[in-house]
Amino acid sequence: MVRVQVLGAGPAGGAAALTALQEGAAVDLFEKSPFPRQKVCGEFLSPETIEILDGFGLASLFLSQAARMPRVQLYFGEKEKRGILAEPAYGLSRSALDSLLLETAVSRGARLHRQRAAPSPGAVVATGRLAATRKGKRLFGFKAHFCGPQNDAVELFFLDGRSYVGVSPVEKGFTNVCGLAPEEALQECKFEIDEYLARQRILRQRLEPLARQGDWLTSGPLVFEHRFESPELNEVYCAGDALSFVDPFTGSGILSALLTGREAGRAAAQGLPCSEYRLRCRQRILPPFRAATFFRKALSEGWGWWLAPWAPLSVLFSLTRPKI
Ligand SMILES: Cc1cc2nc3c(=O)[nH]c(=O)nc-3n(C[C@H](O)[C@H](O)[C@H](O)COP(=O)(O)OP(=O)(O)OC[C@H]3O[C@@H](n4cnc5c(N)ncnc54)[C@H](O)[C@@H]3O)c2cc1C
C-alpha cells in the first residue's frame, strides 16, 4: 500500500490527507500545533468551496455550521458599492473548519502525529506561508471575533492604498473582523488594533454595535508570493500557502489551499512527478494570483481607488479565484 506523508493540517493538508485516503493510500499526517486553534484569517469561504467539501462527503456537515453570505459591500473611503454574489459564500471559523477536516481524516484512518516534521521526498508539504525574508515596508494581519448584530454580507473597507478590513459573519452568530495594515501605521497605535480601527470613521460606526470576544490575534510580516518556478520543490508536493500566498482581500486563499491540497494528495498517492503536479497547480492558481497582484497594485498606486467602484463586482470576483 502507498504511504503518503502530509505535513500540516490546515485546509491544504486536510484536503491532501482526505484525497490520499480516497485514493486508497495510508496517510501519516503531521501537525505541530494543538487543535482546535485560531488563525489570523477572514474566514470567508468562496462559494466554490462547497463543491470541494462535497467531494469529501462533508458538505452537509459544513452547511449545518457555516454562516451564509449572499451579499457583498465594498467601501472605498466614503464611496460604497453593493452587490449580490452569483452564489452565496460562507463563513466558518478556522478552528471549526480545520478541525472538521482533521477529525474526518483521522476517523477515516489517517495516523495523526502531533509534532513538527521535516519534509522527505514524496511528502505533501502544506505547512503554510513561508517566513518573510524581504525587508522594506511590511504588512501585518489582525483578527478577532465579535458578538452583536450580524450582517449577511461580506463587507470590505479599503482604508487607504495599503490597508483594508473585512467584516463578515461566521458560525454561532459571531462576526469576524480581520484586516491588514502596514507595520508603521500599526506601530503609531502601538499595535492597539481597536485604536487603529477607531481612527476610520466608517469603520468606527460599523463596529460600534459589536463587542469583541477575546484578544486580537496578529500575524506577519506577510509577503504575497508564489513558488511555481522553484526547482527545490521537485521532490515534494507543495500545496496551499506554502506554494502560493495570495493577497487575502480576494478571499480565495482557503479555496486555493483546498484545491492544491486535493491535487497534491491525489498526485502523491498516484506517484505523479512533482513537476507535473506543480504545472497543473500553476495553470489554475497563477492567473488569479496575477489578477490579485494587479488589483492590489492599482489600489496602492491610487488610480484603482477611482476605478474599482465602477468595475463590475462579478468580474472582480471571478478574476481573482481559481477555477475548480
Ligand atoms: C490576514 C489574513 C486574512 C485572510 N483571510 C482569508 C479569507 O477571508 N478567506 C480565505 O480564503 N483566505 C484568507 N486568508 C488566507 C488563508 O488563511 C490561507 O490561504 C490558508 O490558511 C492556507 O491554508 P494552508 O493549509 O496552506 O496553511 P495554514 O492554514 O497556515 O496551515 C498550515 C499548518 O501547518 C502546520 N505546520 C507548519 N509547519 C509544520 C511542520 N513543519 N510540521 C507539522 N506541521 C506544521 C501549522 O501549524 C498549520 O496548522 C487570509 C490570510 C491572512 C494572513
CSV table of C-alpha atoms and ligand atoms in Angstrom, one decimal:
chain,number,residue,atom,x,y,z
A,1,MET,CA,0.0,0.0,0.0
A,2,VAL,CA,1.3,3.5,-0.9
A,3,ARG,CA,2.0,5.6,2.2
A,4,VAL,CA,1.6,9.4,2.0
A,5,GLN,CA,3.2,11.8,4.4
A,6,VAL,CA,1.3,15.1,4.8
A,7,LEU,CA,2.9,18.0,6.7
A,8,GLY,CA,0.5,20.5,8.1
A,9,ALA,CA,-3.3,20.1,8.9
A,10,GLY,CA,-4.6,23.4,7.6
A,11,PRO,CA,-7.1,23.4,4.7
A,12,ALA,CA,-4.3,22.2,2.2
A,13,GLY,CA,-3.0,19.4,4.4
A,14,GLY,CA,-6.6,18.3,5.4
A,15,ALA,CA,-7.6,18.2,1.8
A,16,ALA,CA,-4.5,16.3,0.8
A,17,ALA,CA,-5.0,13.7,3.6
A,18,LEU,CA,-8.6,13.1,2.7
A,19,THR,CA,-7.9,12.8,-1.0
A,20,ALA,CA,-4.9,10.4,-0.5
A,21,LEU,CA,-7.2,8.3,1.7
A,22,GLN,CA,-9.9,8.3,-1.1
A,23,GLU,CA,-7.1,7.1,-3.5
A,24,GLY,CA,-6.5,4.1,-1.2
A,25,ALA,CA,-3.2,5.3,0.3
A,26,ALA,CA,-2.2,5.1,4.0
A,27,VAL,CA,-1.7,8.6,5.4
A,28,ASP,CA,0.6,10.0,8.1
A,29,LEU,CA,-0.5,13.5,9.0
A,30,PHE,CA,1.9,15.7,10.9
A,31,GLU,CA,0.7,18.8,12.8
A,32,LYS,CA,2.8,20.9,15.1
A,33,SER,CA,0.1,23.0,16.7
A,34,PRO,CA,-2.6,21.8,19.2
A,35,PHE,CA,-6.1,21.7,17.7
A,36,PRO,CA,-8.5,23.3,17.6
A,37,ARG,CA,-6.6,26.5,17.1
A,38,GLN,CA,-7.4,30.0,15.9
A,39,LYS,CA,-5.8,31.6,12.9
A,40,VAL,CA,-5.5,35.1,11.6
A,41,CYS,CA,-7.9,34.8,8.8
A,42,GLY,CA,-11.1,36.5,7.4
A,43,GLU,CA,-12.7,33.1,7.4
A,44,PHE,CA,-14.6,34.0,4.2
A,45,LEU,CA,-15.1,30.9,2.1
A,46,SER,CA,-15.6,31.3,-1.6
A,47,PRO,CA,-18.8,29.7,-2.9
A,48,GLU,CA,-16.9,27.0,-4.8
A,49,THR,CA,-15.6,25.6,-1.5
A,50,ILE,CA,-18.8,23.7,-1.1
A,51,GLU,CA,-18.0,21.6,-4.3
A,52,ILE,CA,-14.7,20.5,-2.9
A,53,LEU,CA,-16.1,19.7,0.5
A,54,ASP,CA,-18.9,17.7,-1.2
A,55,GLY,CA,-16.2,15.6,-2.8
A,56,PHE,CA,-15.1,14.7,0.7
A,57,GLY,CA,-18.7,13.9,1.8
A,58,LEU,CA,-18.6,16.9,4.2
A,59,ALA,CA,-21.0,19.4,2.5
A,60,SER,CA,-24.0,18.8,4.8
A,61,LEU,CA,-21.9,18.9,8.0
A,62,PHE,CA,-20.2,22.1,6.8
A,63,LEU,CA,-23.6,23.7,5.8
A,64,SER,CA,-25.1,22.8,9.2
A,65,GLN,CA,-22.4,25.1,10.9
A,66,ALA,CA,-21.4,27.8,8.4
A,67,ALA,CA,-23.0,31.3,8.1
A,68,ARG,CA,-24.2,32.2,4.6
A,69,MET,CA,-23.3,35.3,2.8
A,70,PRO,CA,-25.3,36.1,-0.3
A,71,ARG,CA,-24.2,39.8,-0.4
A,72,VAL,CA,-21.1,41.9,-0.7
A,73,GLN,CA,-20.5,45.5,0.3
A,74,LEU,CA,-17.3,47.3,-0.6
A,75,TYR,CA,-16.3,50.7,0.8
A,76,PHE,CA,-13.6,52.8,-0.9
A,77,GLY,CA,-13.2,55.6,1.6
A,78,GLU,CA,-16.6,57.3,1.6
A,79,LYS,CA,-17.7,55.5,-1.6
A,80,GLU,CA,-19.8,52.4,-1.3
A,81,LYS,CA,-20.6,49.6,-3.7
A,82,ARG,CA,-23.1,46.8,-3.0
A,83,GLY,CA,-23.8,43.6,-4.9
A,84,ILE,CA,-25.3,40.1,-4.8
A,85,LEU,CA,-22.9,37.2,-5.2
A,86,ALA,CA,-23.9,34.8,-8.1
A,87,GLU,CA,-23.8,32.0,-5.4
A,88,PRO,CA,-23.6,32.6,-1.6
A,89,ALA,CA,-20.3,32.5,0.1
A,90,TYR,CA,-19.8,31.0,3.6
A,91,GLY,CA,-18.3,32.0,6.9
A,92,LEU,CA,-16.8,29.4,9.3
A,93,SER,CA,-14.0,29.9,11.8
A,94,ARG,CA,-10.7,28.3,11.1
A,95,SER,CA,-10.9,26.4,14.4
A,96,ALA,CA,-14.1,24.7,13.2
A,97,LEU,CA,-13.1,24.2,9.5
A,98,ASP,CA,-9.6,22.9,10.1
A,99,SER,CA,-10.8,20.6,12.9
A,100,LEU,CA,-13.6,19.3,10.6
A,101,LEU,CA,-11.0,18.3,8.0
A,102,LEU,CA,-8.5,16.9,10.5
A,103,GLU,CA,-11.1,14.9,12.6
A,104,THR,CA,-12.6,13.4,9.4
A,105,ALA,CA,-9.2,12.4,8.1
A,106,VAL,CA,-8.4,10.7,11.4
A,107,SER,CA,-11.8,9.0,11.5
A,108,ARG,CA,-11.1,7.6,8.0
A,109,GLY,CA,-7.8,6.1,9.0
A,110,ALA,CA,-5.1,8.9,8.8
A,111,ARG,CA,-2.5,8.5,11.5
A,112,LEU,CA,-2.0,11.8,13.3
A,113,HIS,CA,1.4,12.8,14.6
A,114,ARG,CA,1.2,15.8,16.8
A,115,GLN,CA,4.7,17.1,16.0
A,116,ARG,CA,6.7,19.3,13.7
A,117,ALA,CA,8.1,17.3,10.8
A,118,ALA,CA,10.8,17.9,8.1
A,119,PRO,CA,9.8,17.1,4.5
A,120,SER,CA,11.1,13.9,2.9
A,121,PRO,CA,10.9,13.2,-0.8
A,122,GLY,CA,7.4,12.5,-2.0
A,123,ALA,CA,5.7,14.2,1.0
A,124,VAL,CA,2.9,16.7,0.7
A,125,VAL,CA,4.2,20.0,2.2
A,126,ALA,CA,1.2,22.0,3.4
A,127,THR,CA,3.0,24.0,6.2
A,128,GLY,CA,1.5,27.4,5.3
A,129,ARG,CA,3.2,30.7,4.5
A,130,LEU,CA,7.0,30.9,4.3
A,131,ALA,CA,8.6,33.2,6.9
A,132,ALA,CA,9.1,36.6,5.2
A,133,THR,CA,12.7,37.3,4.3
A,134,ARG,CA,12.3,40.5,2.3
A,135,LYS,CA,13.0,43.8,4.1
A,136,GLY,CA,11.1,47.0,3.5
A,137,LYS,CA,7.5,48.1,4.1
A,138,ARG,CA,6.0,45.2,6.0
A,139,LEU,CA,2.3,44.3,6.3
A,140,PHE,CA,0.7,42.7,9.3
A,141,GLY,CA,-2.7,40.9,9.6
A,142,PHE,CA,-5.0,41.0,12.6
A,143,LYS,CA,-8.3,39.3,13.5
A,144,ALA,CA,-10.9,39.0,16.3
A,145,HIS,CA,-14.4,37.7,16.7
A,146,PHE,CA,-17.2,40.0,17.8
A,147,CYS,CA,-20.7,39.4,19.0
A,148,GLY,CA,-23.7,41.6,18.3
A,149,PRO,CA,-26.0,42.1,15.3
A,150,GLN,CA,-24.9,40.0,12.4
A,151,ASN,CA,-25.0,41.1,8.7
A,152,ASP,CA,-25.4,38.6,5.8
A,153,ALA,CA,-22.8,40.3,3.7
A,154,VAL,CA,-19.0,40.3,3.4
A,155,GLU,CA,-18.1,43.9,4.0
A,156,LEU,CA,-14.6,45.1,2.8
A,157,PHE,CA,-13.4,48.5,3.9
A,158,PHE,CA,-10.4,49.8,1.8
A,159,LEU,CA,-9.0,52.3,4.2
A,160,ASP,CA,-6.2,53.7,2.0
A,161,GLY,CA,-3.9,52.3,-0.6
A,162,ARG,CA,-2.4,49.6,1.6
A,163,SER,CA,-4.8,48.7,4.4
A,164,TYR,CA,-8.2,47.1,4.5
A,165,VAL,CA,-10.5,45.4,6.9
A,166,GLY,CA,-13.1,42.7,6.3
A,167,VAL,CA,-16.3,42.3,8.4
A,168,SER,CA,-18.2,39.0,7.8
A,169,PRO,CA,-20.4,36.6,9.6
A,170,VAL,CA,-19.2,33.2,10.9
A,171,GLU,CA,-20.9,30.4,12.9
A,172,LYS,CA,-23.0,30.8,16.1
A,173,GLY,CA,-23.9,34.5,15.4
A,174,PHE,CA,-20.3,35.8,15.6
A,175,THR,CA,-18.7,38.3,13.3
A,176,ASN,CA,-15.2,38.1,12.1
A,177,VAL,CA,-13.2,41.3,11.8
A,178,CYS,CA,-9.9,40.8,10.1
A,179,GLY,CA,-7.6,43.2,8.4
A,180,LEU,CA,-4.2,44.0,7.0
A,181,ALA,CA,-2.1,47.2,7.5
A,182,PRO,CA,1.4,48.5,7.2
A,183,GLU,CA,3.6,47.9,10.2
A,184,GLU,CA,4.3,51.7,10.6
A,185,ALA,CA,0.6,52.5,10.8
A,186,LEU,CA,0.0,49.9,13.5
A,187,GLN,CA,3.1,51.0,15.3
A,188,GLU,CA,1.7,54.5,15.6
A,189,CYS,CA,-1.0,52.9,17.7
A,190,LYS,CA,1.4,50.6,19.5
A,191,PHE,CA,-0.4,47.7,17.8
A,192,GLU,CA,-3.6,48.6,19.7
A,193,ILE,CA,-5.9,47.4,16.9
A,194,ASP,CA,-9.1,48.9,18.5
A,195,GLU,CA,-7.4,52.3,18.4
A,196,TYR,CA,-6.2,51.8,14.8
A,197,LEU,CA,-9.8,50.9,13.7
A,198,ALA,CA,-11.4,53.7,15.6
A,199,ARG,CA,-9.4,56.2,13.6
A,200,GLN,CA,-11.5,55.4,10.5
A,201,ARG,CA,-15.0,57.0,10.7
A,202,ILE,CA,-17.0,54.5,8.6
A,203,LEU,CA,-15.4,51.5,10.3
A,204,ARG,CA,-15.8,53.0,13.7
A,205,GLN,CA,-19.5,53.4,13.0
A,206,ARG,CA,-19.7,49.9,11.7
A,207,LEU,CA,-18.1,48.3,14.7
A,208,GLU,CA,-19.9,50.4,17.3
A,209,PRO,CA,-22.8,47.9,18.0
A,210,LEU,CA,-20.4,45.0,18.2
A,211,ALA,CA,-18.4,43.7,21.3
A,212,ARG,CA,-15.1,42.0,20.9
A,213,GLN,CA,-14.7,38.4,22.2
A,214,GLY,CA,-11.2,37.7,23.2
A,215,ASP,CA,-7.9,39.3,22.2
A,216,TRP,CA,-6.8,40.4,18.8
A,217,LEU,CA,-4.5,37.9,17.1
A,218,THR,CA,-1.8,39.3,14.8
A,219,SER,CA,0.3,37.7,12.2
A,220,GLY,CA,3.1,38.8,9.9
A,221,PRO,CA,5.1,40.1,8.2
A,222,LEU,CA,3.0,39.0,5.1
A,223,VAL,CA,4.6,38.6,1.7
A,224,PHE,CA,2.5,37.7,-1.3
A,225,GLU,CA,4.5,35.3,-3.4
A,226,HIS,CA,4.3,32.0,-5.3
A,227,ARG,CA,6.9,29.2,-5.8
A,228,PHE,CA,5.7,27.7,-9.1
A,229,GLU,CA,9.2,28.2,-10.6
A,230,SER,CA,11.1,26.8,-7.5
A,231,PRO,CA,13.3,23.9,-8.6
A,232,GLU,CA,13.8,22.9,-4.9
A,233,LEU,CA,10.2,21.8,-4.9
A,234,ASN,CA,10.9,19.0,-7.5
A,235,GLU,CA,10.9,16.3,-4.8
A,236,VAL,CA,7.8,17.3,-2.7
A,237,TYR,CA,4.2,18.1,-3.4
A,238,CYS,CA,4.0,21.7,-2.1
A,239,ALA,CA,0.4,22.9,-1.5
A,240,GLY,CA,-1.6,25.8,-0.1
A,241,ASP,CA,0.1,28.9,1.1
A,242,ALA,CA,3.5,27.0,1.0
A,243,LEU,CA,3.1,27.0,-2.8
A,244,SER,CA,1.4,30.4,-3.3
A,245,PHE,CA,0.2,33.1,-0.8
A,246,VAL,CA,-2.2,35.5,-2.5
A,247,ASP,CA,-3.4,38.8,-1.1
A,248,PRO,CA,-6.2,37.9,1.3
A,249,PHE,CA,-8.6,40.7,0.1
A,250,THR,CA,-9.6,38.2,-2.7
A,251,GLY,CA,-11.0,35.7,0.0
A,252,SER,CA,-9.6,32.9,-2.2
A,253,GLY,CA,-6.7,31.6,-0.1
A,254,ILE,CA,-8.6,28.7,1.6
A,255,LEU,CA,-10.2,27.7,-1.7
A,256,SER,CA,-6.7,27.6,-3.4
A,257,ALA,CA,-5.4,25.6,-0.4
A,258,LEU,CA,-8.2,23.1,-0.6
A,259,LEU,CA,-7.8,22.8,-4.4
A,260,THR,CA,-4.0,22.4,-4.4
A,261,GLY,CA,-4.2,20.2,-1.3
A,262,ARG,CA,-6.6,17.9,-3.1
A,263,GLU,CA,-4.4,17.8,-6.2
A,264,ALA,CA,-1.3,17.1,-4.0
A,265,GLY,CA,-3.0,14.3,-2.2
A,266,ARG,CA,-4.0,12.7,-5.4
A,267,ALA,CA,-0.6,13.2,-7.1
A,268,ALA,CA,1.3,11.8,-4.1
A,269,ALA,CA,-1.0,8.7,-3.9
A,270,GLN,CA,-0.6,8.1,-7.6
A,271,GLY,CA,3.1,8.8,-7.7
A,272,LEU,CA,2.8,11.6,-10.3
A,273,PRO,CA,6.0,13.5,-10.9
A,274,CYS,CA,6.1,16.6,-8.6
A,275,SER,CA,7.0,18.9,-11.5
A,276,GLU,CA,3.8,17.8,-13.4
A,277,TYR,CA,1.7,18.4,-10.2
A,278,ARG,CA,3.2,21.8,-9.9
A,279,LEU,CA,2.5,22.7,-13.5
A,280,ARG,CA,-1.2,21.7,-13.0
A,281,CYS,CA,-1.4,24.0,-10.0
A,282,ARG,CA,0.3,26.8,-11.8
A,283,GLN,CA,-2.3,26.7,-14.6
A,284,ARG,CA,-5.1,27.2,-12.1
A,285,ILE,CA,-3.6,29.4,-9.5
A,286,LEU,CA,-1.3,31.8,-11.4
A,287,PRO,CA,-3.9,33.7,-13.4
A,288,PRO,CA,-6.0,34.7,-10.3
A,289,PHE,CA,-2.7,35.4,-8.4
A,290,ARG,CA,-1.7,37.8,-11.2
A,291,ALA,CA,-5.2,39.4,-11.2
A,292,ALA,CA,-5.0,40.0,-7.4
A,293,THR,CA,-1.5,41.5,-7.7
A,294,PHE,CA,-2.8,43.8,-10.4
A,295,PHE,CA,-5.8,45.0,-8.3
A,296,ARG,CA,-3.6,45.4,-5.2
A,297,LYS,CA,-1.1,47.5,-7.2
A,298,ALA,CA,-3.9,49.6,-8.6
A,299,LEU,CA,-5.2,50.3,-5.1
A,300,SER,CA,-1.8,51.2,-3.7
A,301,GLU,CA,-0.9,53.4,-6.7
A,302,GLY,CA,-4.1,55.4,-6.1
A,303,TRP,CA,-5.8,55.0,-9.5
A,304,GLY,CA,-7.5,51.7,-8.7
A,305,TRP,CA,-9.1,53.7,-5.9
A,306,TRP,CA,-11.1,55.6,-8.5
A,307,LEU,CA,-11.6,52.8,-11.0
A,308,ALA,CA,-12.7,50.0,-8.7
A,309,PRO,CA,-16.1,51.4,-7.6
A,310,TRP,CA,-17.3,51.3,-11.2
A,311,ALA,CA,-15.8,47.8,-12.2
A,312,PRO,CA,-18.5,45.1,-12.2
A,313,LEU,CA,-18.2,43.1,-9.0
A,314,SER,CA,-18.8,39.7,-10.7
A,315,VAL,CA,-15.8,40.4,-12.9
A,316,LEU,CA,-13.5,41.4,-10.0
A,317,PHE,CA,-14.7,38.3,-8.1
A,318,SER,CA,-14.2,35.7,-10.9
A,319,LEU,CA,-10.8,37.1,-12.0
A,320,THR,CA,-9.3,36.7,-8.5
A,321,ARG,CA,-10.2,33.0,-7.8
A,322,PRO,CA,-9.1,29.7,-9.3
A,323,LYS,CA,-11.5,27.6,-11.4
A,324,ILE,CA,-12.1,24.3,-9.7
B,1,LIG,C1,-4.9,38.5,7.4
B,1,LIG,C2,-5.3,37.3,6.6
B,1,LIG,C3,-6.7,37.2,6.2
B,1,LIG,C4,-7.1,36.1,5.5
B,1,LIG,N1,-8.4,36.0,5.1
B,1,LIG,C5,-8.8,35.0,4.3
B,1,LIG,C6,-10.2,34.8,4.0
B,1,LIG,O1,-11.1,35.5,4.5
B,1,LIG,N2,-10.5,33.8,3.1
B,1,LIG,C7,-9.6,33.0,2.6
B,1,LIG,O2,-10.0,32.1,1.8
B,1,LIG,N3,-8.3,33.1,2.9
B,1,LIG,C8,-7.9,34.0,3.8
B,1,LIG,N4,-6.6,34.1,4.1
B,1,LIG,C9,-5.6,33.1,3.6
B,1,LIG,C10,-5.8,31.8,4.3
B,1,LIG,O3,-5.6,32.0,5.7
B,1,LIG,C11,-4.7,30.8,3.8
B,1,LIG,O4,-4.7,30.9,2.4
B,1,LIG,C12,-4.9,29.4,4.3
B,1,LIG,O5,-4.7,29.4,5.7
B,1,LIG,C13,-3.9,28.5,3.7
B,1,LIG,O6,-4.0,27.2,4.2
B,1,LIG,P1,-2.7,26.2,4.4
B,1,LIG,O7,-3.3,24.9,4.7
B,1,LIG,O8,-1.9,26.3,3.1
B,1,LIG,O9,-1.9,26.8,5.5
B,1,LIG,P2,-2.2,27.0,7.1
B,1,LIG,O10,-3.6,27.3,7.3
B,1,LIG,O11,-1.2,28.0,7.5
B,1,LIG,O12,-1.8,25.6,7.8
B,1,LIG,C14,-0.5,25.2,7.9
B,1,LIG,C15,-0.5,24.2,9.1
B,1,LIG,O13,0.8,23.5,9.1
B,1,LIG,C16,1.3,23.4,10.4
B,1,LIG,N5,2.7,23.3,10.3
B,1,LIG,C17,3.6,24.3,9.9
B,1,LIG,N6,4.9,23.8,9.8
B,1,LIG,C18,4.8,22.4,10.2
B,1,LIG,C19,5.7,21.4,10.3
B,1,LIG,N7,7.0,21.5,10.0
B,1,LIG,N8,5.3,20.2,10.7
B,1,LIG,C20,3.9,20.0,11.0
B,1,LIG,N9,3.0,20.9,11.0
B,1,LIG,C21,3.4,22.2,10.5
B,1,LIG,C22,0.8,24.7,11.1
B,1,LIG,O14,0.7,24.6,12.5
B,1,LIG,C23,-0.6,24.9,10.4
B,1,LIG,O15,-1.6,24.2,11.2
B,1,LIG,C24,-6.1,35.1,5.0
B,1,LIG,C25,-4.8,35.3,5.4
B,1,LIG,C26,-4.4,36.3,6.2
B,1,LIG,C27,-3.0,36.4,6.6
